[in-house]
Amino acid sequence: MCYFTYVPTLAYKIPIHRLCELPPMATLKDIATACGVSIRTVTRALKENGYVAQPLKDRVRAEAQRLGYRPSRIARSLKTRQSFEVAVVLWNADELHLAKIAGLEHALRAHGYTVNILYASGRPGAEDDIPAPVEELLHHRPAAVAAFAGPRFDKQADGPRLEEASIPFVVFDVYDPGVDSVRVDRPQGVREAVLYLGRQGHQRIAYLGCAADVNRLQGYHAAMGELGLVPQLLELPDDRGRFDGAREFAATFARLEDRPTAVQAYSDETALGFLAGLQAQGVRVPEDVALVGFDNRMAAGWASPPLTTVAQPNWEVGQAAAEILLAKIAGTPPPAGGWSRSVPTRLVVRESA
Amino acid sequence: MCYFTYVPTLAYKIPIHRLCELPPMATLKDIATACGVSIRTVTRALKENGYVAQPLKDRVRAEAQRLGYRPSRIARSLKTRQSFEVAVVLWNADELHLAKIAGLEHALRAHGYTVNILYASGRPGAEDDIPAPVEELLHHRPAAVAAFAGPRFDKQADGPRLEEASIPFVVFDVYDPGVDSVRVDRPQGVREAVLYLGRQGHQRIAYLGCAADVNRLQGYHAAMGELGLVPQLLELPDDRGRFDGAREFAATFARLEDRPTAVQAYSDETALGFLAGLQAQGVRVPEDVALVGFDNRMAAGWASPPLTTVAQPNWEVGQAAAEILLAKIAGTPPPAGGWSRSVPTRLVVRESA
DNA sequence: TTGTAAGCGTTATCAC
DNA sequence: GTGATAACGCTTACAA
């Protein structure tokens, strides 16, 4: 067993096994000898990038077909110094993340790219035993990087390092003006949901969440302004888990005078915690209080009553990220206003509101 | 723009942009010239696989360090005909899947492998517009494949095709004797949960689910046998969604004579649907009926009451898959009894039982 | 103990 | 129109 001990930033030793080799595939040379022409002619015939007599071209293509020829990505990458892998940095196993990755992968695959996962947290409970993701990225040199914001991906420090290595990247759901990001349009999503509540006849519509989250609040205030209603913020402590925090808050809420008849919650988790708390207090949803979540997780559909919620446009977010990355890889200059984009959400009306 | 139109099985055209090249990295040759030795000596010094004088070795390593040398995976792959990518085929954005992938990736990365995602379903609602995953795999030739069972990955047909191309693979959660699989130990998980219910003093413990699912039922019957209780199967129709099916069944259940005091459900989704239905009937959980789910999804913790459930050992399943794949890649002969493995679950006691 | 050299499968620059 | 041929960065058999 031999180790690459000379890679100091890589915490792992990489054992080189006696590995099984991949079975040989047809190469350009195989086609060339089979057709009795040169390898250069073959590429020309296959790639349409030079002159080659039509009958010969047909013959070459038929032969390529017959041999099941596939261009070797490896050889191509070596020669052209281009990678065809896009790395995704992620920190937790969230269904919403995976849905975004699915959209990203779909779009990138259409362009011959492959998506690889870099799960940057260690085993749950032992998170620190792995190298920082940027080191890994700098090591593997993907064509581009899509990152979920996380504890050990520092937008300030890591972004520039990637940029310096000229690796294009986007970050999901970050509002930092300095970094290119694809985000779900939370202001618009909340606005739409609150307008819906208004159309249902609610006069006292509150927002339940942490005041530090400006994006959703912005949409809330916009909608309340449009409706001509006075906003009411039900502020949640940030220290407790969102579920428990909201559940406990329900007791306070239940005793409120002139209590709101409708609540837009920060997230499905918050909404579900609040729902649990309300039911414990004997407050009925939606009869006494209409409740809207945000995210459209599986859990939202499985609540009782099933939760009305704002669905994240996961697939579209992933696709937008792919488009940005492809453009950056191709060296396209950024559009006026920068690369960042917000993708509209969709209100999913179920039974809670 | 030029297209690889000669790849007939690949539905996508692969456009070749004018891509930005990766910035040049230090190579073995750079180190060699910097040290005034041959390239061969450099590899020997770095890889410990031959004799090289200690001072020279130190000098070479220092230089490698200084230049930030990283071996090129591309070049290595080309030369050794080995891939260092493991493909994961998946079909839907499920949090449980991603958690398994995380464990897999963690273990594989430690061995210098990279995990890439092949999301084999198209955009939700337009699933058929993409090539069959096996074709993609045969094209990309990963070192190995880990697949989630899905509609277009046929164990009968696709497995052999991979095998024939000598691409090692495992499938998650499949009990087919012919295919190597890592599965969560559902019989044991259900058994443990039902024994727990027994220890809580329940005498009438039912299983709620579809009779076709033998694995969990097996554990249920084992536990009931051990407890000396008579099993009772509450069979769910397979045609409705699991949530709705279970919710609707609750009405029937509520009117049952001598109705069970405890229910082990097929999944969290089933349990949550049943819970919703019970609450609609005025049946209290856990006071009137104790309820246990399976999967330990986020949704389980966010139910009211929070659902007691059997947690899937996602991380460990991923790791087990990695171990099998690595062993297969290394050409290790299969152990007696084959590669397949079951990984034990963990009972998460919350408030519903 | 160190060096030479031949590939791996592409791409692309020349010459015919 | 077509064909030699030289890289790309690494591995490794074979000399010295």
Coordinates of N, CA and C in Angstrom, one line a residue, chain A residues 131-211:
Chain A
P131 N -11.4 17.9 5.8 CA -10.8 19.1 5.3 C -11.8 20.2 4.9
A132 N -11.4 21.4 4.9 CA -12.3 22.5 4.4 C -12.6 22.2 3.0
P133 N -13.9 22.5 2.6 CA -14.3 22.2 1.2 C -13.5 22.9 0.2
V134 N -13.1 24.2 0.5 CA -12.3 24.9 -0.6 C -11.1 24.2 -1.0
E135 N -10.4 23.6 0.0 CA -9.2 22.9 -0.3 C -9.5 21.7 -1.2
E136 N -10.6 21.0 -0.9 CA -11.0 19.9 -1.8 C -11.2 20.4 -3.2
L137 N -11.9 21.5 -3.3 CA -12.3 22.1 -4.6 C -11.0 22.5 -5.4
L138 N -10.1 23.2 -4.7 CA -8.9 23.6 -5.3 C -8.1 22.4 -5.8
H139 N -8.3 21.4 -5.1 CA -7.6 20.1 -5.4 C -8.2 19.5 -6.7
H140 N -9.5 19.4 -6.7 CA -10.1 18.7 -7.8 C -10.3 19.5 -9.0
R141 N -10.3 20.8 -8.8 CA -10.5 21.8 -9.9 C -11.7 21.4 -10.8
P142 N -12.9 21.6 -10.3 CA -14.1 21.4 -11.1 C -14.2 22.5 -12.1
A143 N -15.1 22.3 -13.1 CA -15.3 23.4 -14.1 C -16.0 24.6 -13.4
A144 N -16.8 24.3 -12.4 CA -17.5 25.3 -11.6 C -18.0 24.7 -10.3
V145 N -18.5 25.6 -9.5 CA -19.0 25.2 -8.1 C -20.3 25.8 -7.8
A146 N -21.2 25.0 -7.4 CA -22.5 25.6 -6.8 C -22.5 25.2 -5.3
A147 N -22.6 26.2 -4.5 CA -22.5 26.0 -3.1 C -23.7 26.4 -2.3
F148 N -24.1 25.5 -1.4 CA -25.2 26.0 -0.4 C -24.4 26.7 0.7
A149 N -25.0 27.8 1.2 CA -24.4 28.5 2.2 C -24.2 27.6 3.4
G150 N -23.1 27.6 4.0 CA -22.9 26.7 5.2 C -21.8 27.2 6.1
P151 N -21.6 26.5 7.2 CA -20.7 27.0 8.3 C -19.3 27.1 7.8
R152 N -18.8 26.3 7.0 CA -17.4 26.3 6.6 C -17.2 26.8 5.2
F153 N -18.1 27.4 4.6 CA -17.9 28.0 3.3 C -18.1 29.5 3.5
D154 N -17.0 30.1 3.6 CA -16.9 31.6 3.9 C -17.0 32.4 2.6
K155 N -18.1 33.1 2.5 CA -18.3 33.8 1.2 C -17.2 34.9 1.1
Q156 N -16.8 35.4 2.2 CA -15.7 36.5 2.1 C -14.4 35.9 1.7
A157 N -14.0 34.8 2.3 CA -12.7 34.3 2.1 C -12.6 33.2 1.0
D158 N -13.6 32.3 1.0 CA -13.6 31.2 0.0 C -13.9 31.6 -1.4
G159 N -14.9 32.5 -1.5 CA -15.3 33.0 -2.8 C -14.1 33.5 -3.6
P160 N -13.4 34.5 -3.1 CA -12.2 35.0 -3.7 C -11.2 33.9 -4.1
R161 N -11.0 33.0 -3.2 CA -10.0 31.9 -3.5 C -10.4 31.1 -4.7
L162 N -11.7 30.9 -4.8 CA -12.1 30.2 -6.0 C -12.0 31.1 -7.3
E163 N -12.3 32.3 -7.1 CA -12.2 33.3 -8.2 C -10.8 33.4 -8.7
E164 N -9.9 33.4 -7.7 CA -8.5 33.5 -8.0 C -8.0 32.3 -8.8
A165 N -8.6 31.2 -8.5 CA -8.2 30.0 -9.2 C -9.1 29.9 -10.5
S166 N -9.8 31.0 -10.7 CA -10.7 31.1 -11.9 C -11.6 29.9 -12.0
I167 N -12.2 29.5 -10.9 CA -13.3 28.5 -10.9 C -14.6 29.3 -10.6
P168 N -15.5 29.3 -11.7 CA -16.7 30.1 -11.5 C -17.6 29.4 -10.4
F169 N -18.3 30.2 -9.7 CA -19.2 29.7 -8.7 C -20.5 30.5 -8.5
V170 N -21.5 29.8 -8.0 CA -22.7 30.5 -7.5 C -23.0 29.9 -6.1
V171 N -23.7 30.7 -5.3 CA -24.1 30.3 -4.0 C -25.6 30.4 -4.0
F172 N -26.3 29.4 -3.3 CA -27.7 29.4 -3.3 C -28.2 30.3 -2.1
D173 N -29.3 31.1 -2.4 CA -30.0 31.8 -1.4 C -29.2 32.6 -0.5
V174 N -28.3 33.4 -1.1 CA -27.5 34.4 -0.4 C -27.8 35.8 -0.9
Y175 N -28.0 36.8 0.0 CA -28.3 38.1 -0.5 C -27.2 39.1 -0.4
D176 N -26.0 38.5 -0.1 CA -24.8 39.3 -0.1 C -24.6 40.0 -1.5
P177 N -24.5 41.3 -1.5 CA -24.4 41.9 -2.9 C -23.1 41.5 -3.6
G178 N -22.1 41.1 -2.9 CA -20.8 40.7 -3.5 C -20.8 39.4 -4.2
V179 N -21.7 38.5 -3.8 CA -21.6 37.1 -4.4 C -22.7 36.8 -5.3
D180 N -22.4 36.1 -6.4 CA -23.4 35.7 -7.4 C -24.3 34.6 -6.7
S181 N -25.6 34.8 -6.8 CA -26.4 33.8 -6.1 C -27.8 33.6 -6.8
V182 N -28.3 32.4 -6.7 CA -29.6 32.2 -7.1 C -30.5 32.0 -5.9
R183 N -31.5 32.7 -5.8 CA -32.3 32.6 -4.6 C -33.8 32.5 -4.9
V184 N -34.5 31.9 -4.0 CA -35.9 31.8 -4.2 C -36.5 33.2 -3.8
D185 N -37.4 33.7 -4.5 CA -37.9 35.0 -4.3 C -38.9 35.1 -3.1
R186 N -38.2 35.1 -1.9 CA -39.0 35.1 -0.7 C -39.9 36.3 -0.5
P187 N -39.4 37.5 -0.8 CA -40.4 38.6 -0.7 C -41.6 38.4 -1.5
Q188 N -41.5 38.0 -2.7 CA -42.6 37.9 -3.6 C -43.5 36.7 -3.1
G189 N -42.9 35.6 -2.6 CA -43.6 34.5 -2.1 C -44.5 34.8 -1.0
V190 N -43.9 35.5 0.0 CA -44.7 35.9 1.2 C -45.7 36.9 0.8
R191 N -45.4 37.9 -0.1 CA -46.3 38.9 -0.5 C -47.6 38.2 -1.1
E192 N -47.3 37.3 -2.0 CA -48.4 36.6 -2.6 C -49.3 35.9 -1.6
A193 N -48.7 35.2 -0.7 CA -49.4 34.4 0.3 C -50.2 35.4 1.2
V194 N -49.7 36.5 1.6 CA -50.4 37.4 2.4 C -51.5 38.1 1.7
L195 N -51.3 38.4 0.4 CA -52.4 38.9 -0.4 C -53.5 37.9 -0.5
Y196 N -53.2 36.6 -0.6 CA -54.2 35.6 -0.6 C -55.0 35.6 0.7
L197 N -54.3 35.7 1.8 CA -55.0 35.8 3.1 C -55.9 37.0 3.1
G198 N -55.5 38.1 2.6 CA -56.3 39.3 2.5 C -57.5 39.0 1.7
R199 N -57.4 38.4 0.6 CA -58.5 38.1 -0.3 C -59.5 37.2 0.4
Q200 N -59.0 36.4 1.3 CA -59.9 35.5 2.1 C -60.7 36.3 3.1
G201 N -60.4 37.6 3.2 CA -61.2 38.4 4.1 C -60.5 38.7 5.4
H202 N -59.3 38.2 5.6 CA -58.6 38.4 6.9 C -58.2 39.9 7.0
Q203 N -58.4 40.4 8.2 CA -58.1 41.8 8.5 C -56.8 41.9 9.3
R204 N -56.7 41.0 10.2 CA -55.5 41.0 11.1 C -54.6 39.8 10.7
I205 N -53.6 40.1 9.9 CA -52.7 39.1 9.4 C -51.4 39.4 10.0
A206 N -50.8 38.4 10.8 CA -49.5 38.6 11.4 C -48.5 37.8 10.7
Y207 N -47.2 38.2 10.9 CA -46.1 37.4 10.5 C -45.4 36.8 11.7
L208 N -45.2 35.5 11.6 CA -44.5 34.8 12.7 C -43.1 34.4 12.4
G209 N -42.2 35.0 13.0 CA -40.8 34.6 12.7 C -39.8 35.5 13.4
C210 N -38.6 35.4 13.0 CA -37.6 36.2 13.6 C -37.4 37.5 12.8
A211 N -37.3 38.6 13.5 CA -37.2 39.9 12.8 C -36.0 40.1 12.0

